Amino acid sequence: MMYTSIFLIVFAVFCISCSPPSNPLEFIINTNYDLKIVAKDSDHSVKILYTQIYRDSLDQPHFIRFGYNANDSTYFYPASTVKFPAVLIALEKMKRLGIPSSARIEIDSAYSRQSVVRIDSTSSDLKPSILHYAKKIMLVSDNDAYNRLYEFIGLDTFNEVLTDKGYLNTRITHRLNVSRSSDENTHTNPLRLFDGENLLFEQPLRKAKRSYASKELILRGKGYIKEGELISEPFDFTNKNDFSITDQHQMMQAFIYPNSFPGYAFDITAEDKDSVLKFMSIEPQYSGIEAYSDTTKYWDSFVKFLMFGSKPDSKIPPFIKIYNKIGLAYGFAIDNAYIKDSKHNIEFFLTAVIQTNSNEIYNDNDYEYEDIALPFLEQLGQAVYEYELNRIQ
């Protein structure tokens, strides 16, 4: 007996209700040849967390989590996934200040290689704001938007908030996609928030009081490219960001279901939560940002690795919503997602990490994203979705 999914991919049907596997992830991987080949290869350092959601007679959600190699002791570079907590912490700060997240922000320069912001060309009114930065992050993973939230939050606050909420395997140390020294990253810009021309809030230049680098050396690979030359020694991730798979998975759950995970949740307004959910799930062309209307550059499944592989020709069915944040850098591909199918009453959380860097050289842009990483994440998402379809029957 065979079952054909909406993706026209065929999997063997299994009687979950008769004999459910003790760990569905192990079962899914071991019964899918392509997934098994990649996941069992230690060079890819695959980590997966999958949470099933059950609803009781009162429609209250209950959660069962499964893992595959999902230990937090082995480092992976989190890339753009750190933008998700930046959005939540920044919006929480705006609520605490009592200022709408749409308030205009001006960012100044007061230290080495800091830059000024007065307008945002992607905004319809050219007005930069915390909410607009959140929109750009969730839609297309904009790096500058993250850096502006990093500056608004401040390095100490960024890390202290995460620790206070129980995200104990996460460290934030730097901006993204700009070359800055550790000292420059500890300094965050002075800035102001306005309602029209009325000053609402002013924040001076700040310097972090401590270092957030790893206490243990984190060395990977056998070489890296620096200024066009190969350095034949391991690449040092000791002072790079860290955002463990457990913390990522937990944060997504707490964002979607804050009442179920109150200690881990962020206190943002209902309006801001609705906005972030919308930004996460809509196609860029429908965002209202003219720069994202080019579907050859920002296609329907852009930044949707799980289930759709971020392929230009992929179309997401209207009954499936993916609320997620991806990361892609240094050979690491990550997707942290809540996936909901309103047609079949399916919902689940899935977080996965894979590394592809066969030559063990960093910064050479020779990573097997298209050949291995994205196809793996696409197939994994589809296989877990297929499992869910059979589980609810």
CSV table of N, CA, C and O in Angstrom, one decimal, residues 5-122:
chain,number,residue,atom,x,y,z
A,5,SER,N,1.8,12.1,-1.4
A,5,SER,CA,1.6,13.4,-0.7
A,5,SER,C,1.3,14.4,-1.7
A,5,SER,O,1.4,14.2,-2.9
A,6,ILE,N,1.0,15.6,-1.2
A,6,ILE,CA,0.7,16.8,-2.1
A,6,ILE,C,2.0,17.2,-2.9
A,6,ILE,O,1.9,17.9,-3.8
A,7,PHE,N,3.1,16.7,-2.5
A,7,PHE,CA,4.4,17.0,-3.1
A,7,PHE,C,4.7,16.0,-4.2
A,7,PHE,O,5.8,16.1,-4.8
A,8,LEU,N,3.8,15.0,-4.4
A,8,LEU,CA,4.0,14.0,-5.4
A,8,LEU,C,5.3,13.2,-5.1
A,8,LEU,O,5.9,12.7,-6.0
A,9,ILE,N,5.6,13.0,-3.8
A,9,ILE,CA,6.7,12.2,-3.4
A,9,ILE,C,6.0,11.0,-2.7
A,9,ILE,O,5.1,11.2,-1.8
A,10,VAL,N,6.5,9.8,-3.0
A,10,VAL,CA,5.8,8.6,-2.4
A,10,VAL,C,6.7,8.1,-1.3
A,10,VAL,O,7.9,7.9,-1.4
A,11,PHE,N,6.0,7.8,-0.2
A,11,PHE,CA,6.6,7.1,1.0
A,11,PHE,C,5.8,5.9,1.3
A,11,PHE,O,4.6,5.8,1.0
A,12,ALA,N,6.4,4.9,2.0
A,12,ALA,CA,5.7,3.8,2.5
A,12,ALA,C,4.8,4.2,3.6
A,12,ALA,O,5.2,4.9,4.5
A,13,VAL,N,3.6,3.6,3.6
A,13,VAL,CA,2.7,3.9,4.7
A,13,VAL,C,2.9,3.0,5.8
A,13,VAL,O,3.2,1.8,5.6
A,14,PHE,N,2.9,3.5,7.0
A,14,PHE,CA,3.1,2.6,8.2
A,14,PHE,C,2.0,2.8,9.2
A,14,PHE,O,1.4,3.9,9.2
A,15,CYS,N,1.7,1.8,9.9
A,15,CYS,CA,0.5,1.8,10.8
A,15,CYS,C,1.0,2.3,12.1
A,15,CYS,O,1.4,1.6,13.0
A,16,ILE,N,0.9,3.7,12.3
A,16,ILE,CA,1.4,4.3,13.5
A,16,ILE,C,0.5,3.9,14.7
A,16,ILE,O,1.0,3.7,15.8
A,17,SER,N,-0.8,3.9,14.4
A,17,SER,CA,-1.7,3.6,15.5
A,17,SER,C,-1.5,2.2,16.1
A,17,SER,O,-1.8,1.9,17.2
A,18,CYS,N,-1.0,1.2,15.2
A,18,CYS,CA,-0.8,-0.1,15.7
A,18,CYS,C,0.4,-0.3,16.5
A,18,CYS,O,0.4,-0.9,17.5
A,19,SER,N,1.5,0.3,16.0
A,19,SER,CA,2.8,0.2,16.7
A,19,SER,C,3.6,1.5,16.5
A,19,SER,O,4.5,1.5,15.7
A,20,PRO,N,3.3,2.5,17.2
A,20,PRO,CA,4.0,3.8,17.0
A,20,PRO,C,5.5,3.6,17.5
A,20,PRO,O,5.8,3.0,18.5
A,21,PRO,N,6.4,4.1,16.7
A,21,PRO,CA,7.9,4.0,17.0
A,21,PRO,C,8.2,4.8,18.3
A,21,PRO,O,7.6,5.9,18.5
A,22,SER,N,9.1,4.4,19.1
A,22,SER,CA,9.5,5.1,20.3
A,22,SER,C,10.1,6.4,20.0
A,22,SER,O,10.0,7.4,20.7
A,23,ASN,N,10.8,6.5,18.8
A,23,ASN,CA,11.3,7.8,18.4
A,23,ASN,C,11.0,8.0,16.9
A,23,ASN,O,11.7,7.4,16.0
A,24,PRO,N,10.0,8.7,16.5
A,24,PRO,CA,9.6,8.9,15.1
A,24,PRO,C,10.8,9.4,14.2
A,24,PRO,O,10.8,9.0,13.1
A,25,LEU,N,11.6,10.3,14.8
A,25,LEU,CA,12.7,10.8,14.0
A,25,LEU,C,13.7,9.6,13.5
A,25,LEU,O,14.1,9.6,12.3
A,26,GLU,N,14.0,8.7,14.4
A,26,GLU,CA,14.8,7.6,14.1
A,26,GLU,C,14.1,6.8,13.0
A,26,GLU,O,14.7,6.3,12.0
A,27,PHE,N,12.8,6.6,13.2
A,27,PHE,CA,12.0,5.8,12.2
A,27,PHE,C,12.0,6.4,10.9
A,27,PHE,O,12.2,5.8,9.8
A,28,ILE,N,11.7,7.7,10.9
A,28,ILE,CA,11.6,8.5,9.6
A,28,ILE,C,13.0,8.4,8.8
A,28,ILE,O,13.0,8.2,7.6
A,29,ILE,N,14.1,8.6,9.5
A,29,ILE,CA,15.4,8.6,8.9
A,29,ILE,C,15.8,7.2,8.4
A,29,ILE,O,16.2,7.0,7.3
A,30,ASN,N,15.5,6.2,9.2
A,30,ASN,CA,15.9,4.9,8.9
A,30,ASN,C,15.1,4.3,7.8
A,30,ASN,O,15.5,3.3,7.1
A,31,THR,N,13.9,4.8,7.5
A,31,THR,CA,13.1,4.3,6.5
A,31,THR,C,13.1,5.1,5.2
A,31,THR,O,12.3,4.9,4.3
A,32,ASN,N,13.9,6.1,5.2
A,32,ASN,CA,14.1,7.0,4.0
A,32,ASN,C,15.6,7.0,3.6
A,32,ASN,O,16.4,7.6,4.3
A,33,TYR,N,15.9,6.3,2.5
A,33,TYR,CA,17.3,6.1,2.1
A,33,TYR,C,18.1,7.4,2.0
A,33,TYR,O,19.2,7.5,2.6
A,34,ASP,N,17.5,8.4,1.3
A,34,ASP,CA,18.3,9.6,1.1
A,34,ASP,C,18.6,10.3,2.4
A,34,ASP,O,19.7,10.8,2.6
A,35,LEU,N,17.6,10.4,3.3
A,35,LEU,CA,17.7,11.0,4.6
A,35,LEU,C,18.8,10.3,5.4
A,35,LEU,O,19.6,10.9,6.1
A,36,LYS,N,18.7,8.9,5.4
A,36,LYS,CA,19.6,8.1,6.2
A,36,LYS,C,21.0,8.3,5.8
A,36,LYS,O,21.9,8.4,6.6
A,37,ILE,N,21.3,8.3,4.5
A,37,ILE,CA,22.7,8.5,4.0
A,37,ILE,C,23.3,9.8,4.5
A,37,ILE,O,24.4,9.8,5.0
A,38,VAL,N,22.5,10.9,4.5
A,38,VAL,CA,23.1,12.2,4.9
A,38,VAL,C,23.1,12.2,6.4
A,38,VAL,O,24.2,12.7,7.0
A,39,ALA,N,22.1,11.9,7.1
A,39,ALA,CA,22.0,12.0,8.5
A,39,ALA,C,23.0,11.2,9.3
A,39,ALA,O,23.5,11.5,10.3
A,40,LYS,N,23.3,10.0,8.7
A,40,LYS,CA,24.3,9.1,9.4
A,40,LYS,C,25.7,9.5,9.1
A,40,LYS,O,26.6,8.9,9.7
A,41,ASP,N,26.0,10.4,8.2
A,41,ASP,CA,27.3,10.8,7.9
A,41,ASP,C,27.8,11.9,8.9
A,41,ASP,O,27.2,13.0,9.0
A,42,SER,N,28.7,11.5,9.7
A,42,SER,CA,29.2,12.4,10.8
A,42,SER,C,29.7,13.7,10.3
A,42,SER,O,29.7,14.7,11.1
A,43,ASP,N,30.2,13.8,9.1
A,43,ASP,CA,30.7,15.0,8.5
A,43,ASP,C,29.6,16.1,8.4
A,43,ASP,O,29.9,17.3,8.4
A,44,HIS,N,28.3,15.7,8.4
A,44,HIS,CA,27.2,16.7,8.3
A,44,HIS,C,26.7,17.1,9.6
A,44,HIS,O,25.9,18.1,9.6
A,45,SER,N,27.1,16.5,10.7
A,45,SER,CA,26.7,16.9,12.0
A,45,SER,C,25.2,17.3,12.1
A,45,SER,O,24.8,18.3,12.7
A,46,VAL,N,24.4,16.4,11.6
A,46,VAL,CA,22.9,16.6,11.6
A,46,VAL,C,22.3,16.6,13.0
A,46,VAL,O,22.6,15.7,13.8
A,47,LYS,N,21.5,17.6,13.3
A,47,LYS,CA,20.8,17.7,14.6
A,47,LYS,C,19.3,18.0,14.2
A,47,LYS,O,19.1,18.8,13.4
A,48,ILE,N,18.4,17.3,14.9
A,48,ILE,CA,17.0,17.5,14.7
A,48,ILE,C,16.2,17.5,16.0
A,48,ILE,O,16.5,16.6,16.8
A,49,LEU,N,15.2,18.4,16.1
A,49,LEU,CA,14.2,18.3,17.1
A,49,LEU,C,12.8,18.4,16.5
A,49,LEU,O,12.6,19.2,15.6
A,50,TYR,N,12.0,17.6,16.9
A,50,TYR,CA,10.6,17.5,16.4
A,50,TYR,C,9.6,17.3,17.5
A,50,TYR,O,9.8,16.5,18.4
A,51,THR,N,8.6,18.2,17.6
A,51,THR,CA,7.6,18.2,18.6
A,51,THR,C,6.2,18.0,18.0
A,51,THR,O,5.8,18.8,17.2
A,52,GLN,N,5.6,16.9,18.5
A,52,GLN,CA,4.2,16.6,18.1
A,52,GLN,C,3.3,17.4,19.0
A,52,GLN,O,3.6,17.7,20.2
A,53,ILE,N,2.1,17.8,18.5
A,53,ILE,CA,1.2,18.5,19.3
A,53,ILE,C,-0.1,17.7,19.3
A,53,ILE,O,-0.7,17.3,18.3
A,54,TYR,N,-0.6,17.5,20.5
A,54,TYR,CA,-1.9,16.8,20.8
A,54,TYR,C,-2.8,17.8,21.4
A,54,TYR,O,-2.4,18.7,22.2
A,55,ARG,N,-4.1,17.8,21.1
A,55,ARG,CA,-5.1,18.6,21.7
A,55,ARG,C,-6.1,17.8,22.5
A,55,ARG,O,-6.6,16.8,22.0
A,56,ASP,N,-6.4,18.3,23.7
A,56,ASP,CA,-7.3,17.5,24.5
A,56,ASP,C,-8.8,17.9,24.2
A,56,ASP,O,-9.0,18.7,23.2
A,57,SER,N,-9.7,17.5,25.0
A,57,SER,CA,-11.1,17.7,24.7
A,57,SER,C,-11.5,19.2,24.8
A,57,SER,O,-12.5,19.6,24.3
A,58,LEU,N,-10.6,20.0,25.5
A,58,LEU,CA,-10.8,21.4,25.6
A,58,LEU,C,-10.0,22.2,24.6
A,58,LEU,O,-9.9,23.4,24.7
A,59,ASP,N,-9.4,21.5,23.7
A,59,ASP,CA,-8.6,22.0,22.6
A,59,ASP,C,-7.3,22.7,23.1
A,59,ASP,O,-6.7,23.5,22.5
A,60,GLN,N,-6.9,22.2,24.3
A,60,GLN,CA,-5.6,22.7,24.8
A,60,GLN,C,-4.4,21.9,24.3
A,60,GLN,O,-4.5,20.7,24.2
A,61,PRO,N,-3.4,22.5,23.8
A,61,PRO,CA,-2.3,21.8,23.2
A,61,PRO,C,-1.4,21.1,24.3
A,61,PRO,O,-1.1,21.6,25.3
A,62,HIS,N,-0.9,19.9,23.9
A,62,HIS,CA,0.1,19.2,24.7
A,62,HIS,C,1.2,18.8,23.8
A,62,HIS,O,1.0,18.5,22.6
A,63,PHE,N,2.4,18.7,24.3
A,63,PHE,CA,3.6,18.6,23.4
A,63,PHE,C,4.5,17.4,23.8
A,63,PHE,O,4.7,17.1,25.0
A,64,ILE,N,4.9,16.7,22.8
A,64,ILE,CA,5.8,15.5,22.9
A,64,ILE,C,7.0,15.8,22.0
A,64,ILE,O,6.9,15.9,20.8
A,65,ARG,N,8.2,15.9,22.6
A,65,ARG,CA,9.4,16.2,21.8
A,65,ARG,C,10.3,15.0,21.6
A,65,ARG,O,10.5,14.2,22.5
A,66,PHE,N,10.8,14.9,20.4
A,66,PHE,CA,11.8,13.9,20.0
A,66,PHE,C,13.0,14.5,19.4
A,66,PHE,O,13.0,15.6,18.8
A,67,GLY,N,14.2,13.8,19.6
A,67,GLY,CA,15.4,14.4,19.1
A,67,GLY,C,16.2,13.4,18.3
A,67,GLY,O,16.1,12.2,18.5
A,68,TYR,N,17.1,13.9,17.5
A,68,TYR,CA,18.0,13.1,16.7
A,68,TYR,C,19.4,13.8,16.8
A,68,TYR,O,19.5,14.9,16.3
A,69,ASN,N,20.3,13.2,17.5
A,69,ASN,CA,21.7,13.9,17.7
A,69,ASN,C,21.5,15.3,18.3
A,69,ASN,O,22.4,16.2,18.0
A,70,ALA,N,20.5,15.5,19.0
A,70,ALA,CA,20.1,16.9,19.4
A,70,ALA,C,20.8,17.3,20.7
A,70,ALA,O,20.2,18.0,21.5
A,71,ASN,N,22.1,17.0,20.9
A,71,ASN,CA,22.8,17.5,22.1
A,71,ASN,C,23.3,18.9,21.8
A,71,ASN,O,23.6,19.3,20.7
A,72,ASP,N,23.4,19.7,22.9
A,72,ASP,CA,23.9,21.0,22.8
A,72,ASP,C,25.4,21.2,23.0
A,72,ASP,O,25.9,22.3,23.1
A,73,SER,N,26.1,20.1,23.2
A,73,SER,CA,27.5,20.2,23.5
A,73,SER,C,28.4,20.4,22.3
A,73,SER,O,29.5,20.8,22.4
A,74,THR,N,27.8,20.1,21.1
A,74,THR,CA,28.6,20.2,19.9
A,74,THR,C,28.1,21.5,19.2
A,74,THR,O,27.0,21.7,18.9
A,75,TYR,N,29.1,22.4,18.9
A,75,TYR,CA,28.8,23.7,18.4
A,75,TYR,C,28.4,23.7,16.9
A,75,TYR,O,29.0,22.9,16.1
A,76,PHE,N,27.5,24.5,16.6
A,76,PHE,CA,27.3,24.9,15.2
A,76,PHE,C,27.1,26.4,15.1
A,76,PHE,O,26.6,27.0,16.0
A,77,TYR,N,27.5,27.0,14.0
A,77,TYR,CA,27.3,28.4,13.8
A,77,TYR,C,25.8,28.7,13.5
A,77,TYR,O,25.3,28.2,12.5
A,78,PRO,N,25.1,29.5,14.3
A,78,PRO,CA,23.7,29.7,14.1
A,78,PRO,C,23.3,30.6,13.0
A,78,PRO,O,22.1,30.7,12.6
A,79,ALA,N,24.2,31.4,12.4
A,79,ALA,CA,24.0,32.3,11.3
A,79,ALA,C,22.8,33.2,11.6
A,79,ALA,O,22.7,33.7,12.7
A,80,SER,N,21.8,33.3,10.7
A,80,SER,CA,20.7,34.3,10.8
A,80,SER,C,19.6,33.9,11.8
A,80,SER,O,18.7,34.7,12.0
A,81,THR,N,19.7,32.7,12.3
A,81,THR,CA,18.7,32.3,13.3
A,81,THR,C,18.7,33.2,14.5
A,81,THR,O,17.7,33.3,15.2
A,82,VAL,N,19.8,33.9,14.8
A,82,VAL,CA,19.9,34.8,16.0
A,82,VAL,C,19.0,36.0,15.8
A,82,VAL,O,18.8,36.8,16.7
A,83,LYS,N,18.6,36.2,14.5
A,83,LYS,CA,17.7,37.4,14.3
A,83,LYS,C,16.3,37.2,14.9
A,83,LYS,O,15.6,38.2,15.2
A,84,PHE,N,15.9,36.0,15.2
A,84,PHE,CA,14.6,35.7,15.8
A,84,PHE,C,14.6,36.3,17.2
A,84,PHE,O,13.7,37.1,17.6
A,85,PRO,N,15.5,35.9,18.1
A,85,PRO,CA,15.5,36.5,19.4
A,85,PRO,C,15.7,38.0,19.4
A,85,PRO,O,15.2,38.8,20.2
A,86,ALA,N,16.4,38.5,18.4
A,86,ALA,CA,16.6,40.0,18.3
A,86,ALA,C,15.3,40.7,18.1
A,86,ALA,O,15.0,41.7,18.7
A,87,VAL,N,14.5,40.1,17.2
A,87,VAL,CA,13.1,40.7,17.0
A,87,VAL,C,12.3,40.7,18.3
A,87,VAL,O,11.7,41.7,18.6
A,88,LEU,N,12.3,39.5,19.0
A,88,LEU,CA,11.4,39.4,20.1
A,88,LEU,C,11.9,40.3,21.3
A,88,LEU,O,11.1,40.9,22.0
A,89,ILE,N,13.2,40.4,21.5
A,89,ILE,CA,13.7,41.2,22.6
A,89,ILE,C,13.5,42.7,22.3
A,89,ILE,O,13.1,43.5,23.2
A,90,ALA,N,13.7,43.1,21.0
A,90,ALA,CA,13.5,44.5,20.7
A,90,ALA,C,12.0,44.9,20.8
A,90,ALA,O,11.7,46.0,21.4
A,91,LEU,N,11.1,44.0,20.4
A,91,LEU,CA,9.7,44.3,20.6
A,91,LEU,C,9.3,44.3,22.1
A,91,LEU,O,8.4,45.1,22.5
A,92,GLU,N,9.8,43.4,22.8
A,92,GLU,CA,9.6,43.4,24.3
A,92,GLU,C,10.1,44.7,24.9
A,92,GLU,O,9.4,45.3,25.8
A,93,LYS,N,11.2,45.2,24.5
A,93,LYS,CA,11.7,46.5,25.0
A,93,LYS,C,10.8,47.6,24.6
A,93,LYS,O,10.6,48.5,25.5
A,94,MET,N,10.3,47.6,23.4
A,94,MET,CA,9.4,48.7,23.0
A,94,MET,C,8.1,48.7,23.9
A,94,MET,O,7.6,49.7,24.3
A,95,LYS,N,7.6,47.5,24.2
A,95,LYS,CA,6.4,47.5,25.0
A,95,LYS,C,6.8,48.0,26.4
A,95,LYS,O,6.0,48.7,27.0
A,96,ARG,N,7.9,47.6,26.9
A,96,ARG,CA,8.3,48.1,28.3
A,96,ARG,C,8.5,49.6,28.3
A,96,ARG,O,8.2,50.2,29.3
A,97,LEU,N,9.0,50.2,27.2
A,97,LEU,CA,9.1,51.6,27.1
A,97,LEU,C,7.8,52.3,26.9
A,97,LEU,O,7.7,53.5,27.1
A,98,GLY,N,6.7,51.5,26.5
A,98,GLY,CA,5.4,52.1,26.3
A,98,GLY,C,5.4,52.9,25.0
A,98,GLY,O,4.6,53.9,24.9
A,99,ILE,N,6.2,52.5,24.0
A,99,ILE,CA,6.3,53.2,22.7
A,99,ILE,C,5.9,52.2,21.6
A,99,ILE,O,6.4,51.1,21.6
A,100,PRO,N,5.1,52.7,20.7
A,100,PRO,CA,4.7,51.8,19.6
A,100,PRO,C,5.9,51.3,18.8
A,100,PRO,O,6.8,52.1,18.6
A,101,SER,N,5.9,50.1,18.4
A,101,SER,CA,7.0,49.6,17.6
A,101,SER,C,7.2,50.2,16.3
A,101,SER,O,8.2,50.1,15.6
A,102,SER,N,6.2,51.0,15.8
A,102,SER,CA,6.2,51.7,14.6
A,102,SER,C,6.8,53.1,14.7
A,102,SER,O,6.9,53.8,13.7
A,103,ALA,N,7.2,53.4,15.9
A,103,ALA,CA,7.8,54.8,16.1
A,103,ALA,C,9.1,54.9,15.3
A,103,ALA,O,9.9,54.0,15.1
A,104,ARG,N,9.3,56.1,14.8
A,104,ARG,CA,10.5,56.4,13.9
A,104,ARG,C,11.8,56.3,14.8
A,104,ARG,O,11.8,56.9,15.9
A,105,ILE,N,12.8,55.7,14.3
A,105,ILE,CA,14.1,55.6,15.0
A,105,ILE,C,15.2,56.3,14.2
A,105,ILE,O,15.2,56.2,12.9
A,106,GLU,N,16.0,57.0,14.9
A,106,GLU,CA,17.2,57.6,14.3
A,106,GLU,C,18.4,57.0,15.0
A,106,GLU,O,18.4,57.0,16.3
A,107,ILE,N,19.4,56.5,14.2
A,107,ILE,CA,20.6,55.9,14.8
A,107,ILE,C,21.8,56.8,14.5
A,107,ILE,O,22.0,57.1,13.3
A,108,ASP,N,22.6,57.1,15.4
A,108,ASP,CA,23.8,57.9,15.2
A,108,ASP,C,25.1,57.1,15.3
A,108,ASP,O,25.0,55.9,15.5
A,109,SER,N,26.1,57.8,15.0
A,109,SER,CA,27.5,57.2,15.1
A,109,SER,C,28.3,57.9,16.1
A,109,SER,O,28.4,59.1,16.1
A,110,ALA,N,28.9,57.1,17.0
A,110,ALA,CA,29.8,57.7,18.1
A,110,ALA,C,31.0,56.9,18.4
A,110,ALA,O,31.7,57.1,19.4
A,111,TYR,N,31.3,55.9,17.6
A,111,TYR,CA,32.4,55.0,17.8
A,111,TYR,C,32.9,54.4,16.5
A,111,TYR,O,32.2,54.6,15.4
A,112,SER,N,34.0,53.8,16.5
A,112,SER,CA,34.7,53.3,15.3
A,112,SER,C,33.8,52.5,14.4
A,112,SER,O,33.2,51.5,14.9
A,113,ARG,N,33.6,52.8,13.2
A,113,ARG,CA,32.9,52.1,12.1
A,113,ARG,C,31.4,52.0,12.4
A,113,ARG,O,30.7,51.1,11.9
A,114,GLN,N,30.8,52.8,13.3
A,114,GLN,CA,29.4,52.8,13.4
A,114,GLN,C,28.8,53.7,12.3
A,114,GLN,O,29.5,54.5,11.7
A,115,SER,N,27.6,53.4,11.9
A,115,SER,CA,26.9,54.1,10.8
A,115,SER,C,25.6,54.8,11.2
A,115,SER,O,24.9,54.3,12.2
A,116,VAL,N,25.2,55.8,10.5
A,116,VAL,CA,24.0,56.6,10.8
A,116,VAL,C,22.9,56.1,10.0
A,116,VAL,O,23.0,55.7,8.9
A,117,VAL,N,21.7,56.1,10.6
A,117,VAL,CA,20.4,55.8,9.9
A,117,VAL,C,19.4,57.0,10.1
A,117,VAL,O,19.2,57.4,11.2
A,118,ARG,N,18.9,57.5,9.0
A,118,ARG,CA,17.9,58.5,9.1
A,118,ARG,C,16.6,58.0,8.3
A,118,ARG,O,15.5,58.4,8.6
A,119,ILE,N,16.8,57.3,7.2
A,119,ILE,CA,15.7,56.8,6.4
A,119,ILE,C,15.9,55.3,6.1
A,119,ILE,O,17.0,54.8,6.2
A,120,ASP,N,14.8,54.7,5.7
A,120,ASP,CA,14.8,53.3,5.2
A,120,ASP,C,14.1,53.3,3.8
A,120,ASP,O,12.9,53.5,3.8
A,121,SER,N,14.9,53.0,2.8
A,121,SER,CA,14.3,53.1,1.4
A,121,SER,C,13.3,52.0,1.2
A,121,SER,O,12.5,52.2,0.2
A,122,THR,N,13.2,51.0,2.0
A,122,THR,CA,12.2,49.9,1.7
A,122,THR,C,10.9,50.2,2.4
A,122,THR,O,9.9,49.5,2.2
